XYZ file of C-alpha atoms in Angstrom:
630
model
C 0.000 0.000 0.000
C 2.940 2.146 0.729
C 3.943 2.603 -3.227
C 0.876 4.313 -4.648
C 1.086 7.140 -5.832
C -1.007 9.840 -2.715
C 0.468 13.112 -4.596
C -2.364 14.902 -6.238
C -2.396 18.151 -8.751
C -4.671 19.997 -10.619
C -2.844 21.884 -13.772
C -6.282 23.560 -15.028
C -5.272 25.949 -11.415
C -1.546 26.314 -13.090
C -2.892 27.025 -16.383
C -5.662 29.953 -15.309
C -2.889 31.704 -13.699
C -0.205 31.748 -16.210
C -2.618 32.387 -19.233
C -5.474 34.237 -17.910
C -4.649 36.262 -14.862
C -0.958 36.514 -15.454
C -1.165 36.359 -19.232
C 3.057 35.264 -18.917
C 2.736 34.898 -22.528
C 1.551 38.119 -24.011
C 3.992 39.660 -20.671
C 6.936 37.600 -20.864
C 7.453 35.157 -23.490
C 7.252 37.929 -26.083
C 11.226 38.433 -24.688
C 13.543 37.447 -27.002
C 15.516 35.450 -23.906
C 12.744 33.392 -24.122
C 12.221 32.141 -28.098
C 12.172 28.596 -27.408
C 9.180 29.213 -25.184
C 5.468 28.855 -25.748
C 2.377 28.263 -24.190
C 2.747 24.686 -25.499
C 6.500 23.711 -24.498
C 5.318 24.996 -20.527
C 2.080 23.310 -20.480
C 4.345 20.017 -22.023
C 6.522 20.724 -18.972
C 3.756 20.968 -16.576
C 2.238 17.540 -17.637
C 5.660 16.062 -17.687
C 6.176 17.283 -14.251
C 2.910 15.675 -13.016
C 3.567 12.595 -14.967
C 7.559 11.963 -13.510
C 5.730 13.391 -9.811
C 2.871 10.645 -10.047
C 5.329 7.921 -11.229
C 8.310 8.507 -9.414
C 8.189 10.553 -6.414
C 4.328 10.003 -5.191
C 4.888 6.550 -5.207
C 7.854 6.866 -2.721
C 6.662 9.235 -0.041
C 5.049 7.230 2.030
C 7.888 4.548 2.003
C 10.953 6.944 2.329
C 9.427 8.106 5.714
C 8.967 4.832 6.514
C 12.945 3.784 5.752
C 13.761 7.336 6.923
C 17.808 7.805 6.685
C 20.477 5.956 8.835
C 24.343 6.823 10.319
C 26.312 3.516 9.863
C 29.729 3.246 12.326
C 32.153 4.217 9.256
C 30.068 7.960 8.637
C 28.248 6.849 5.683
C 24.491 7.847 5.856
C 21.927 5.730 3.995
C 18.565 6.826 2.477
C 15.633 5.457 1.992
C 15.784 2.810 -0.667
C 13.803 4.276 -3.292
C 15.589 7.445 -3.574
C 18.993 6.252 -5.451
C 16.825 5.270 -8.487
C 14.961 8.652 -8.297
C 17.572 10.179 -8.184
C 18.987 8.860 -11.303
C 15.491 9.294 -13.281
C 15.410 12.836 -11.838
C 18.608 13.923 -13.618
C 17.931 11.814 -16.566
C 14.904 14.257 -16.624
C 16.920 17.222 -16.401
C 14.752 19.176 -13.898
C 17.516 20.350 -12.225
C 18.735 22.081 -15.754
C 15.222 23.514 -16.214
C 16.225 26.599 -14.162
C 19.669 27.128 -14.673
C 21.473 29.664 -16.932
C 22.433 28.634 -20.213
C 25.720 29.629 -19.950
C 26.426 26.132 -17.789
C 23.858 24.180 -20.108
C 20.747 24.671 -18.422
C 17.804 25.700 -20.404
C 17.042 28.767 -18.765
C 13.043 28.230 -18.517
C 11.876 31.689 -16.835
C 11.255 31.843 -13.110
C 7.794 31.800 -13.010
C 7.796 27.975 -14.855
C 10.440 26.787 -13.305
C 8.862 27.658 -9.789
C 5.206 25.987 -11.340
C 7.257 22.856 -12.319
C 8.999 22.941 -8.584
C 5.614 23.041 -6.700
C 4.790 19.880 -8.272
C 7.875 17.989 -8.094
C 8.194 19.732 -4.005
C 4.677 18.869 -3.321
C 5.195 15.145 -4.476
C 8.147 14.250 -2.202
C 9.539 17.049 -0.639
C 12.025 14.984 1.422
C 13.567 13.722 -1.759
C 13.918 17.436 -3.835
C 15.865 19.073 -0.766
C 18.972 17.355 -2.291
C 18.649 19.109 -5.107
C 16.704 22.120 -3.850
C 20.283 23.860 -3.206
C 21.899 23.446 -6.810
C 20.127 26.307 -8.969
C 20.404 28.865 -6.182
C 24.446 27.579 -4.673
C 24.915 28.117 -8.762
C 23.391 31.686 -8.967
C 25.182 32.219 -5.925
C 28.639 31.521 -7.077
C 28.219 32.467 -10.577
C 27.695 36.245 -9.373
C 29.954 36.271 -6.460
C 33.063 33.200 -7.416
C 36.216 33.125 -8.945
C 36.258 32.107 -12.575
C 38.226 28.920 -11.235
C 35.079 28.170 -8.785
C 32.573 29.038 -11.319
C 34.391 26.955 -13.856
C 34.583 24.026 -11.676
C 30.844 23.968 -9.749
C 28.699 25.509 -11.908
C 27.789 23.193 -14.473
C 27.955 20.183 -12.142
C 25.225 22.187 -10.080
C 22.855 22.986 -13.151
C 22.801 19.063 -13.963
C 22.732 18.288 -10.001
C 26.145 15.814 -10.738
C 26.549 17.571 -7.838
C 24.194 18.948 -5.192
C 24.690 21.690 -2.704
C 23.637 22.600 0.897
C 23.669 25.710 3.151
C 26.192 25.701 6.293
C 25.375 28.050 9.066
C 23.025 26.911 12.191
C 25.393 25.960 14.699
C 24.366 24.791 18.351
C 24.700 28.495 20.018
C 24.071 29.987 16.648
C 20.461 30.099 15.691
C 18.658 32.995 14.620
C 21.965 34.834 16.056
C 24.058 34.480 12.963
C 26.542 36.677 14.468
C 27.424 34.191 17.207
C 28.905 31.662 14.640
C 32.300 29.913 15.849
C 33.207 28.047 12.704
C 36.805 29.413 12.181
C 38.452 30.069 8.290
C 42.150 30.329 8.406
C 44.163 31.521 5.368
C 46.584 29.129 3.935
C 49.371 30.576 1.622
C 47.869 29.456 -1.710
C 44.358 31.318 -0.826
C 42.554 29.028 0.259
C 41.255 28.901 3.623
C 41.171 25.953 6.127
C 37.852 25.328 7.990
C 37.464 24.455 11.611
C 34.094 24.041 12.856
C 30.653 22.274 13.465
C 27.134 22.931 11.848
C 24.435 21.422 12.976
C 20.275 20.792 11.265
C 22.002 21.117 7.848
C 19.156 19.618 5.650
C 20.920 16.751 2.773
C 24.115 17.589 4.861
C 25.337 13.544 3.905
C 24.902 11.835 0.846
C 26.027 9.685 -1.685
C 23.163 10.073 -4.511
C 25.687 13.442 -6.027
C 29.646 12.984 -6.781
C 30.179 15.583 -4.431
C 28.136 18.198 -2.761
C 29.161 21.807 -2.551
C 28.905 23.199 1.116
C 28.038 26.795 1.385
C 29.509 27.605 4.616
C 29.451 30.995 6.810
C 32.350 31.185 8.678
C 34.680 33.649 10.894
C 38.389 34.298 9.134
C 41.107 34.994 11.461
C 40.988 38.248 13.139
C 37.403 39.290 11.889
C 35.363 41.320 13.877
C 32.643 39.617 15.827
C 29.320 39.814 15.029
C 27.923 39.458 11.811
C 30.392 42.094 10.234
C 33.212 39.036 10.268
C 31.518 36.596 9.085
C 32.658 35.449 5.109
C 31.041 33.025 2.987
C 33.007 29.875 1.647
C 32.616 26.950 -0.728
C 33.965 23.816 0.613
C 33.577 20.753 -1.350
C 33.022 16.845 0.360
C 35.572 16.165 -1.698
C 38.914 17.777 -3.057
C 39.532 18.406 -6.541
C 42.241 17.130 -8.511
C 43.816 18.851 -11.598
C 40.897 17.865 -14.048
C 38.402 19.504 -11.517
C 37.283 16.098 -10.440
C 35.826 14.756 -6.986
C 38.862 13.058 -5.406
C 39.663 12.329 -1.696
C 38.309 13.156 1.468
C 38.224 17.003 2.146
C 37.708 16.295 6.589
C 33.904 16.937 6.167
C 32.033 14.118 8.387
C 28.806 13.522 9.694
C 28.723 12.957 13.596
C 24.713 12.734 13.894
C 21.353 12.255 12.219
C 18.817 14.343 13.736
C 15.492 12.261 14.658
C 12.775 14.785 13.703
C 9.059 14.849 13.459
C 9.019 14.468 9.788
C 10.437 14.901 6.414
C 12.338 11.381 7.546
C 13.651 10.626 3.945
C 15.794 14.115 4.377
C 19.820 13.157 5.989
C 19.390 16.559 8.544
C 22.946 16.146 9.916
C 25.026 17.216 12.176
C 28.529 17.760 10.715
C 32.472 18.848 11.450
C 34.701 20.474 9.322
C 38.167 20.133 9.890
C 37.901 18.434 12.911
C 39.115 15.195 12.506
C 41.864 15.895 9.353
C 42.072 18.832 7.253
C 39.595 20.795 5.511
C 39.884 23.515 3.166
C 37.405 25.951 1.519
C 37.802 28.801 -0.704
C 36.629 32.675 -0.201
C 33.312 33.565 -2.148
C 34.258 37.244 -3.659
C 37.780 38.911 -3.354
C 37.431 39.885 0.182
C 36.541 39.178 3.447
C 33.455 39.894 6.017
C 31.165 40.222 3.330
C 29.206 37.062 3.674
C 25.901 37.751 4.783
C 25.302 40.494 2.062
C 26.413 37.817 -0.290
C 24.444 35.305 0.880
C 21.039 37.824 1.020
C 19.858 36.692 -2.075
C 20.448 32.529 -1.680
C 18.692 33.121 1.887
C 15.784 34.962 -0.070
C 15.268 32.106 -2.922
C 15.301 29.583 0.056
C 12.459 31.370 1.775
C 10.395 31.422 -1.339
C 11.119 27.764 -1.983
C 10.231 27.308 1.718
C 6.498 28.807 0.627
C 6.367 26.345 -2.588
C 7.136 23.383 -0.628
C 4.629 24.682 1.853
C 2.130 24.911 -1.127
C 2.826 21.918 -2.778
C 1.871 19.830 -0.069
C -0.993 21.561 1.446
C -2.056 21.713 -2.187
C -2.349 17.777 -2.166
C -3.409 17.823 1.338
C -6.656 19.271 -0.220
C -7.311 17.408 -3.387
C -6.626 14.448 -0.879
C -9.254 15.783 1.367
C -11.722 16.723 -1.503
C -11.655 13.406 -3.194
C -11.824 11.399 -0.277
C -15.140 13.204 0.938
C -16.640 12.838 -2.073
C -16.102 8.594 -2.090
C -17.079 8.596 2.138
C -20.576 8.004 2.276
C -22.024 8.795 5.690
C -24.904 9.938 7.383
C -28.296 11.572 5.564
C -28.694 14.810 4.011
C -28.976 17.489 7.180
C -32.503 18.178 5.333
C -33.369 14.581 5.695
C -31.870 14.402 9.457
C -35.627 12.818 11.208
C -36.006 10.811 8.058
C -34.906 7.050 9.112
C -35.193 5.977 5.456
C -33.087 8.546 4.050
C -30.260 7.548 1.649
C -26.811 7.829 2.818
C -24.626 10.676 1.132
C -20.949 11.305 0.809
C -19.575 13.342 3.346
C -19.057 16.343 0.745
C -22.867 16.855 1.012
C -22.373 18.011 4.707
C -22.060 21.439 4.955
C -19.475 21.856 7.594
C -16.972 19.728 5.551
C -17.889 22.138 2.110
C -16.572 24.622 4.901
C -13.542 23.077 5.796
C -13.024 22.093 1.894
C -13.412 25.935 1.006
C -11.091 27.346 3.318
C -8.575 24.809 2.158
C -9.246 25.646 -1.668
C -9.359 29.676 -1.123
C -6.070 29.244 0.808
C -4.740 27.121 -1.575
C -5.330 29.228 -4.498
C -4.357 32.232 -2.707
C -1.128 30.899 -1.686
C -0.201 29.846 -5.778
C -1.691 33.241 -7.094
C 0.699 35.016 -4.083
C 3.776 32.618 -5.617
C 2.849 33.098 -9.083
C 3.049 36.745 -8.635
C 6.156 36.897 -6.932
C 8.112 34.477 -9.532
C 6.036 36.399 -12.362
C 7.770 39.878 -11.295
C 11.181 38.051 -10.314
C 10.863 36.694 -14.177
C 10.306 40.290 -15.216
C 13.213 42.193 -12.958
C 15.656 39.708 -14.333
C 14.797 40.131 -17.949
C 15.322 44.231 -17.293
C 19.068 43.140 -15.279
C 20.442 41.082 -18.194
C 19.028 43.324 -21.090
C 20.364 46.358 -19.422
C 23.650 44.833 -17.801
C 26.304 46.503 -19.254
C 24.151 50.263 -18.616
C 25.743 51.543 -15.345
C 23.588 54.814 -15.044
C 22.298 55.204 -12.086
C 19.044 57.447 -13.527
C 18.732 55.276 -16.524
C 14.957 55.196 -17.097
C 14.526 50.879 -17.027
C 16.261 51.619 -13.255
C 12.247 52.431 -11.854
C 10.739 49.736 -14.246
C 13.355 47.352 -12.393
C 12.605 48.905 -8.916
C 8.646 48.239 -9.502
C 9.505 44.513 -10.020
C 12.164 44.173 -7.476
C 10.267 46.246 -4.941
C 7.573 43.744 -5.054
C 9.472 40.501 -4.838
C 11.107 41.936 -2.090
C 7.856 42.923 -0.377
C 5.987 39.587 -1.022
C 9.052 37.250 -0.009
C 8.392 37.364 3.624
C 5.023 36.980 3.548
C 5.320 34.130 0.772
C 7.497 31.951 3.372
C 5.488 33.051 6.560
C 1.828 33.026 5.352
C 2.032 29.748 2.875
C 3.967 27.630 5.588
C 1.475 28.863 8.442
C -1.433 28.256 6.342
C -0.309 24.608 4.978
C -0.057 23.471 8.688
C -3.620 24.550 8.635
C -4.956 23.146 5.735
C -3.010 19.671 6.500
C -5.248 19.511 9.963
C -8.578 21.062 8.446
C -7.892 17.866 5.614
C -7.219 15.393 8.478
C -10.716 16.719 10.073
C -12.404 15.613 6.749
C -11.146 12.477 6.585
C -12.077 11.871 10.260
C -10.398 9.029 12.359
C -8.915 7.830 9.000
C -7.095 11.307 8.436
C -4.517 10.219 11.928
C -3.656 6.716 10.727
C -0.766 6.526 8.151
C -2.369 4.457 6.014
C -2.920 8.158 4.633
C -0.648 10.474 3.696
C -2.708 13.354 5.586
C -0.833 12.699 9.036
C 2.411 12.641 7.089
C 1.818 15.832 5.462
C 1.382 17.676 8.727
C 4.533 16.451 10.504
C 6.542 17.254 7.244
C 5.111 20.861 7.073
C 5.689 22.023 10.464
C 8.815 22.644 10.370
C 8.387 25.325 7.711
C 7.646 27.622 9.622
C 11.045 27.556 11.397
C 13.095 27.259 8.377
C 15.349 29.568 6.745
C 14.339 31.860 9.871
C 11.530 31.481 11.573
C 7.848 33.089 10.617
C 8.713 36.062 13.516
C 11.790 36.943 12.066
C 9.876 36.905 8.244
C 7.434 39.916 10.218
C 10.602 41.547 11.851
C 12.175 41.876 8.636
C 8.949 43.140 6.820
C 8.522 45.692 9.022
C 12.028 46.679 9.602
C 13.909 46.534 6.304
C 10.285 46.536 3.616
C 8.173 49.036 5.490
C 10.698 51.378 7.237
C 8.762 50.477 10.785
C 5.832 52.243 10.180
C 7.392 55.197 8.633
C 7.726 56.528 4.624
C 8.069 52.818 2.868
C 8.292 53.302 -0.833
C 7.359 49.733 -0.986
C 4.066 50.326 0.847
C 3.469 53.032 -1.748
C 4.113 50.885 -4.668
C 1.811 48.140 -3.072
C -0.873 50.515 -2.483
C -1.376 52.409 -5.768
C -1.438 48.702 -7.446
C -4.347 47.547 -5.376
C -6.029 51.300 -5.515
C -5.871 50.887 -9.726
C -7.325 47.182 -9.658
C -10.181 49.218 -7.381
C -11.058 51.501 -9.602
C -10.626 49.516 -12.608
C -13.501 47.614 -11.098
C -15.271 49.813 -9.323
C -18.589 49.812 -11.203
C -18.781 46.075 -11.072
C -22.182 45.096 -9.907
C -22.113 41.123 -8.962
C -18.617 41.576 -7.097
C -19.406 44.954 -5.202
C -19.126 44.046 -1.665
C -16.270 41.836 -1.965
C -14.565 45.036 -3.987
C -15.728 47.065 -0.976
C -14.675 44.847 1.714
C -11.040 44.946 -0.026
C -10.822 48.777 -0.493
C -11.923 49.055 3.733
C -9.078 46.098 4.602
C -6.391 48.046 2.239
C -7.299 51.552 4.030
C -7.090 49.600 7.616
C -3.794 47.892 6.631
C -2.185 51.195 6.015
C -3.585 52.700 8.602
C -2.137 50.174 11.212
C 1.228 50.860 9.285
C 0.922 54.891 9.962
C -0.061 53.820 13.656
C 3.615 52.057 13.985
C 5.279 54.921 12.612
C 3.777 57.218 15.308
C 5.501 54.537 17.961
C 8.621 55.589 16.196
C 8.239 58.485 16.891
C 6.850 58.020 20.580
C 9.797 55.902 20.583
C 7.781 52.542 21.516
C 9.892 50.560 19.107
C 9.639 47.322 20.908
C 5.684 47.088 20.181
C 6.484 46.901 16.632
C 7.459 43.409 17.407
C 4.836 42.233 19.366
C 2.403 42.553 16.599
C 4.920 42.677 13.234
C 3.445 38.827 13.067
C -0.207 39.705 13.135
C 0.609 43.016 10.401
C 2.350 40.427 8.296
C -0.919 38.536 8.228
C -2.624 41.452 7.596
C -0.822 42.251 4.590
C -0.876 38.328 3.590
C -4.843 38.652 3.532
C -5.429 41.155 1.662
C -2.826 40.519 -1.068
C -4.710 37.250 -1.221
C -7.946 38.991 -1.160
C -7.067 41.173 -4.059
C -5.776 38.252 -5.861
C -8.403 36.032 -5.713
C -10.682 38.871 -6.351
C -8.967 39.411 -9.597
C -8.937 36.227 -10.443
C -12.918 35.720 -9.896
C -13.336 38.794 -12.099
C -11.686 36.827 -14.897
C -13.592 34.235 -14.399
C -16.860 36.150 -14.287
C -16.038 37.578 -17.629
C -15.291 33.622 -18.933
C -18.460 32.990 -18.008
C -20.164 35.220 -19.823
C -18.649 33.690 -23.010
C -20.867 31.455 -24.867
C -18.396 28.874 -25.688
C -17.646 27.858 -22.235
C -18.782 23.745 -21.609
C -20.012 22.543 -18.373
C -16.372 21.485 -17.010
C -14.978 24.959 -17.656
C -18.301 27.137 -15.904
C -18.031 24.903 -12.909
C -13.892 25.708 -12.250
C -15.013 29.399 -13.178
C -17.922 29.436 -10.609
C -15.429 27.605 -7.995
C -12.865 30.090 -8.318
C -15.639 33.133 -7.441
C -16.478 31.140 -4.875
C -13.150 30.489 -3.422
C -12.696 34.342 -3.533
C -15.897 34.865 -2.090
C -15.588 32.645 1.016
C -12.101 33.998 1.772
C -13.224 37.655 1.343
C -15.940 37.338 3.423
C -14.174 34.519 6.303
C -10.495 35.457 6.291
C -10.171 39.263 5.448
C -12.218 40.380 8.270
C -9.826 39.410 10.427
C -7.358 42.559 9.065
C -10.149 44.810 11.025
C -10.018 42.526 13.871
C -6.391 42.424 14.091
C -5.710 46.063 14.052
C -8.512 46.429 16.513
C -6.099 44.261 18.529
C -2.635 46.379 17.676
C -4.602 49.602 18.658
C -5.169 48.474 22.027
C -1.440 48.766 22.747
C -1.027 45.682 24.930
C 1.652 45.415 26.975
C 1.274 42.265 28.576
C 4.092 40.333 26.647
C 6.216 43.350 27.307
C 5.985 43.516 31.062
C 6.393 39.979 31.686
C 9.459 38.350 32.457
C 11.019 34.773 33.351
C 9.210 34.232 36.690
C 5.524 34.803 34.785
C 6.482 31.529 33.265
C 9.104 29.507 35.759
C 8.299 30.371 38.725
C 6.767 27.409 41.005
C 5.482 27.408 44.391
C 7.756 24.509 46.590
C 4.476 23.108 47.746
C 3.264 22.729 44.076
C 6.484 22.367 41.601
C-alpha cells in the first residue's frame, strides 16, 4: 500500500494563472531570452512534471518516511531505498537544468515555470527534492559572487545536479543569532582557507546520490570582527579536486549525527564537522573578506520562497486528498433529511461543515499559488530588465524604476510568501485530516504525514517572527515613509477603480478597499511609535501586520482572479467542465473575502489596544513554582 502514488495536482489551477490572470505569454514570453518558449513547451513541462511526480516521487513518499535515513559506524548515511533510483530518473529528466542559466547548459526556462514545475515535483516528495533544492540557487550564488576557477569548476555540475549543494550556518549556540557563529576560516598561503568548525540541522548535509556536494559555509576568518560584520562566505567541497576539476579524496567533512525529527524522515538533517578530525579547506566567495551575509542575502531569499512552494505543494495535495476522499465517504443523511430514518446515505461532501472546511482549504490554496505566481512572475520580469540592461551603469537610466517596480515587489511579497504559505499549509493539513475523520490520523494516509513534514516550515530559513521583523524593519521602514508600501498601495487602488462599477462583485470590492485603508492605517499607527519611541511594540504585533498584509494581497488576488472568471463565463463557448472551475474560483474568492479578510479589522482592533502584557512579563511569569506545588 505504501507505493501508490497519494500526490495529487490539478494543472487547469496552473494554467488559469499563467494564461489568464498573469497572461506570462503576451507579458513575458514575447522576450527574445525566451524564443524557445510557448504556451505549449510549458504546459508540455507541466504535464511532464505531473507525470515523472505521479510515477516517481508520489509513489515513494510514504515509504521513504517509513525507511527514513540511517548513520552507519564508518560515517556513511543511507537513504531510503527508493531514492537512489529517483535520483537517477530525476537527472535523466533534467529538472535540475530547467532553471539554470544557459551559460552552464541549463535551459534557462523563466522563473515563473520553473517555480510551477517545482511546486509539483516539491509537493510530491519534498524529502527527496531538498537534495537538489540547493543546486540552482548555490549556482546563482557563485556564478555572481566566485572566482572564474570556482565558477568553472561547480557551476555546471550544479545545473545538472552531478553535484548537489547545501547551506552551512546553524550551529548549536548559533540560531537565529548568525553573528554568534564559531566556525573558524584560516588563510593558507595558496588562498585558500582551512575550515574548523561544526554545523548542525544542515538539511541533505550527507549523501552519496551526487559525486560531491558543494557546502556553502558561513564562517569567521582569522581576526574578523565579531558579530555578523566578520563573518565570510566559503565553498567547501566533500571532496577535493584534482587537476581535471574532479571529486577526489576526502576534504575532513564528516557527519557525527542524524537528527530524529518529526518528519520529512527521507531528508539526511545532519550534524557535521569540518576540519575536525583531518584537514579541511574551503575557498573565499568574492575577493574579500566579512562580506558574507550580504552575499548570501539573495540565496537566503530564494530559500524562503522555496520554503512557501514546498509549503504549497503539499498543502495543495493535502486538499485534493481531502476533496476526493469526501466525495467517495458516504455517511450519514442529508442534514434536510436528518428525522427521516429511510433517508439515503450521502458522501460526506454533502455536509455542509466539511464544504466549509473544503473551502477554506481551496481559497487558501489558491491564494497561496496566485501570491507565488506573482512573486516568480515579477522576479521573471526584474531579471529580464538586469540582463538586457547589464552593461548600462547609469544610475538614472529610465529601465532603473521599471526594475525597482519589479524588485520592490518581490522583495515585499518574499516574507510573507514563506510566513503566510507555511502557516497556512499546517492549517490546511489539519482542516484535511478533520475531513477524513479518524482515518485522516492513521498513516495508512498520507494526511498525518503531510502535517509532521510541514511544520517545520515555519522555522526554516528563519523562523515566521523573524519573516514579520524583517517586513517591518527593512520593507516598510517600521511604520514610517516605505516606498514599498506606496508601490503596493497604488497597485491595489488601480485594480479598485478599474472595477469599481462592477455590480455582482461589489461588496467583496468594498470589503477589499476598507481592509487596504485599515492595513495602512495600522502601518501609519507604527510609525507614530517611532516616533513616541515605543519601538519594541512593533514586534509584538509585526506577526499579526504580516498577516494582515498576507490577507489582503490574497484577497485582491483572488478577487482578480474571480473577475476573470466572471467575464469567462459570460462567453458562450464555455462547456459545463470549464463554468463549474469558473464558478469555484468566485467562490473560493468569495468565502475567503468574506471569512479570512475580516480578520485585518479585527487584528488592528487588537494592535490599537497597545497591549503590553508580553512586554511587562518576564522569566518568573512563566518559571516560577510554588515549593508546595512544583
Amino acid at each position: 500500500m505504501l507505493d501508490r502514488n497519494v500526490y495529487r495536482v490539478d494543472l487547469r489551477e496552473f494554467a488559469f494563472l499563467l494564461w489568464e490572470q498573469f497572461k506570462v505569454d503576451e507579458r513575458l514570453l514575447n522576450n527574445e531570452f525566451y524564443a524557445d518558449y510557448t504556451r505549449e513547451t510549458i504546459e508540455g513541462f507541466l504535464f511532464h512534471a505531473r507525470d515523472f511526480a505521479y510515477q516517481h516521487l508520489g509513489t515513494c513518499y510514504q515509504s521513504a518516511d517509513r525507511d527514513g535515513c540511517q548513520l552507519g559506524e564508518d560515517g556513511q548515511v543511507s537513504l531510503p531505498s527508493a531514492f537512489e533510483t529517483a535520483w537517477d530518473e530525476f537527472r535523466a529528466a533534467d529538472w535540475c537544468r530547467l532553471g539554470a542559466p544557459a551559460e552552464y547548459d541549463g535551459m534557462g526556462a523563466p522563473y515563473v515555470v520553473s517555480q510551477m514545475v517545482n511546486e509539483i515535483l516539491m509537493g510530491a516528495n519534498p524529502a527527496f527534492m531538498i537534495y537538489s533544492g540547493f543546486c540552482n540557487p548555490a549556482l546563482y550564488l557563485i556564478d555572481k559572487f566566485g572566482s572564474d576557477e570556482l565558477k568553472d569548476n561547480y557551476c555546471q555540475k550544479l545545473a545538472s545536479a552531478e553535484w548537489s549543494a547545501c547551506l552551512c550556518m546553524t550551529e548549536a549556540e548559533a540560531g537565529s543569532d548568525v553573528g554568534a557563529l564559531r566556525t573558524k576560516a584560516i588563510k593558507q598561503d595558496n588562498g585558500s582557507y582551512r575550515i574548523e568548525g561544526e554545523k548542525i540541522f544542515i538539511s541533505a548535509g550527507m549523501h552519496d546520490l551526487a559525486d560531491n556536494i558543494a557546502y556553502i559555509v558561513l564562517a569567521r576568518p582569522e581576526g574578523a570582527p565579531s558579530g555578523t560584520a566578520g563573518l565570510s562566505c566559503f565553498v567547501v567541497p566533500r571532496f577535493r579536486l584534482n587537476e581535471k576539476g574532479e571529486p577526489a579524496e576526502s576534504n575532513g567533512v564528516h557527519c557525527v549525527r542524524l537528527e530524529e525529527k518529526m518528519g520529512l524522515h527521507g531528508c539526511a538533517t545532519a550534524h557535521l564537522e569540518f576540519g575536525l578530525q583531518e584537514p579541511c579547506y574551503g575557498y573565499l566567495l568574492g575577493d574579500r573578506e566579512n562580506i558574507g551575509l550580504f552575499q548570501l542575502l539573495n540565496m537566503m531569499n530564494l530559500a524562503r520562497i522555496a520554503t512557501g512552494i514546498y509549503a504549497l505543494g503539499m498543502a495543495s495535495s493535502a486538499y485534493l486528498n481531502a476533496a476526493e476522499y469526501a466525495s467517495g465517504r458516504v455517511q450519514g443523511a442529508d442534514f434536510r433529511q436528518a428525522f427521516n430514518p429511510r433517508a439515503a446515505k450521502v458522501p460526506i461532501i454533502q455536509h455542509v461543515d466539511v464544504k466549509r472546511m473544503l473551502l477554506e482549504m481551496k481559497s487558501k490554496v489558491e491564494g497561496c499559488r496566485a501570491l507565488i505566481v506573482k512573486l516568480s512572475f515579477h522576479q521573471s520580469m526584474a531579471m529580464n530588465i538586469e540582463f538586457e540592461n547589464a552593461h548600462d551603469k547609469d544610475k538614472k537610466a529610465p529601465w532603473r524604476e521599471e526594475h525597482f517596480k519589479h524588485q520592490g515587489i518581490v522583495n515585499l511579497l518574499t516574507p510573507i510568501v514563506k510566513a503566510y504559505t507555511s502557516d497556512q499549509a499546517w492549517r490546511i493539513a489539519e482542516l484535511a485530516m478533520q475531513v477524513y475523520g479518524g482515518h485522516g490520523y492513521i498513516a495508512d494516509h498520507p494526511l498525518e504525514q503531510y502535517a509532521r513534514d510541514i511544520k517545520i516550515l515555519s522555522i526554516w530559513e528563519g523562523t515566521n517572527f523573524m519573516q514579520s521583523a524583517d517586513l517591518m524593519r527593512d520593507k516598510l521602514a517600521m511604520g514610517r515613509d516605505s516606498k514599498l508600501l506606496k508601490l503596493f498601495h497604488n497597485e491595489v487602488s488601480a485594480f479598485l477603480d478599474e472595477h469599481r462599477g462592477n455590480n455582482v462583485l461589489h461588496s467583496e470590492l468594498l470589503t477589499l478597499e476598507r481592509a487596504v485603508g485599515t492595513l495602512v492605517e495600522a502601518h501609519a499607527l507604527m510609525g507614530q511609535w517611532v516616533k513616541e519611541r515605543k519601538l519594541e511594540m512593533i514586534f509584538g504585533v509585526s506577526t499579526r501586520f504580516l498577516e494582515m498584509m498576507a490577507e489582503v494581497t490574497i484577497s485582491w488576488l483572488l478577487l482578480d482572479g474571480a473577475l476573470i472568471a466572471q467575464s469567462a463565463i459570460t462567453a458562450s463557448d464555455v462547456n459545463d467542465d470549464e463554468k463549474a472551475f469558473y464558478e469555484g474560483r468566485i467562490l473560493s474568492a468569495q468565502f475567503y473575502i468574506h471569512n479570512i479578510l475580516p480578520n485585518v479589522f479585527s487584528k488592528y482592533e487588537i494592535i490599537k489596544r497597545e497591549d503590553v502584557s508580553a512586554l511587562e512579563s518576564n522569566s518568573d511569569t512563566f518559571m516560577t513554582r510554588s515549593q508546595q506545588y512544583a
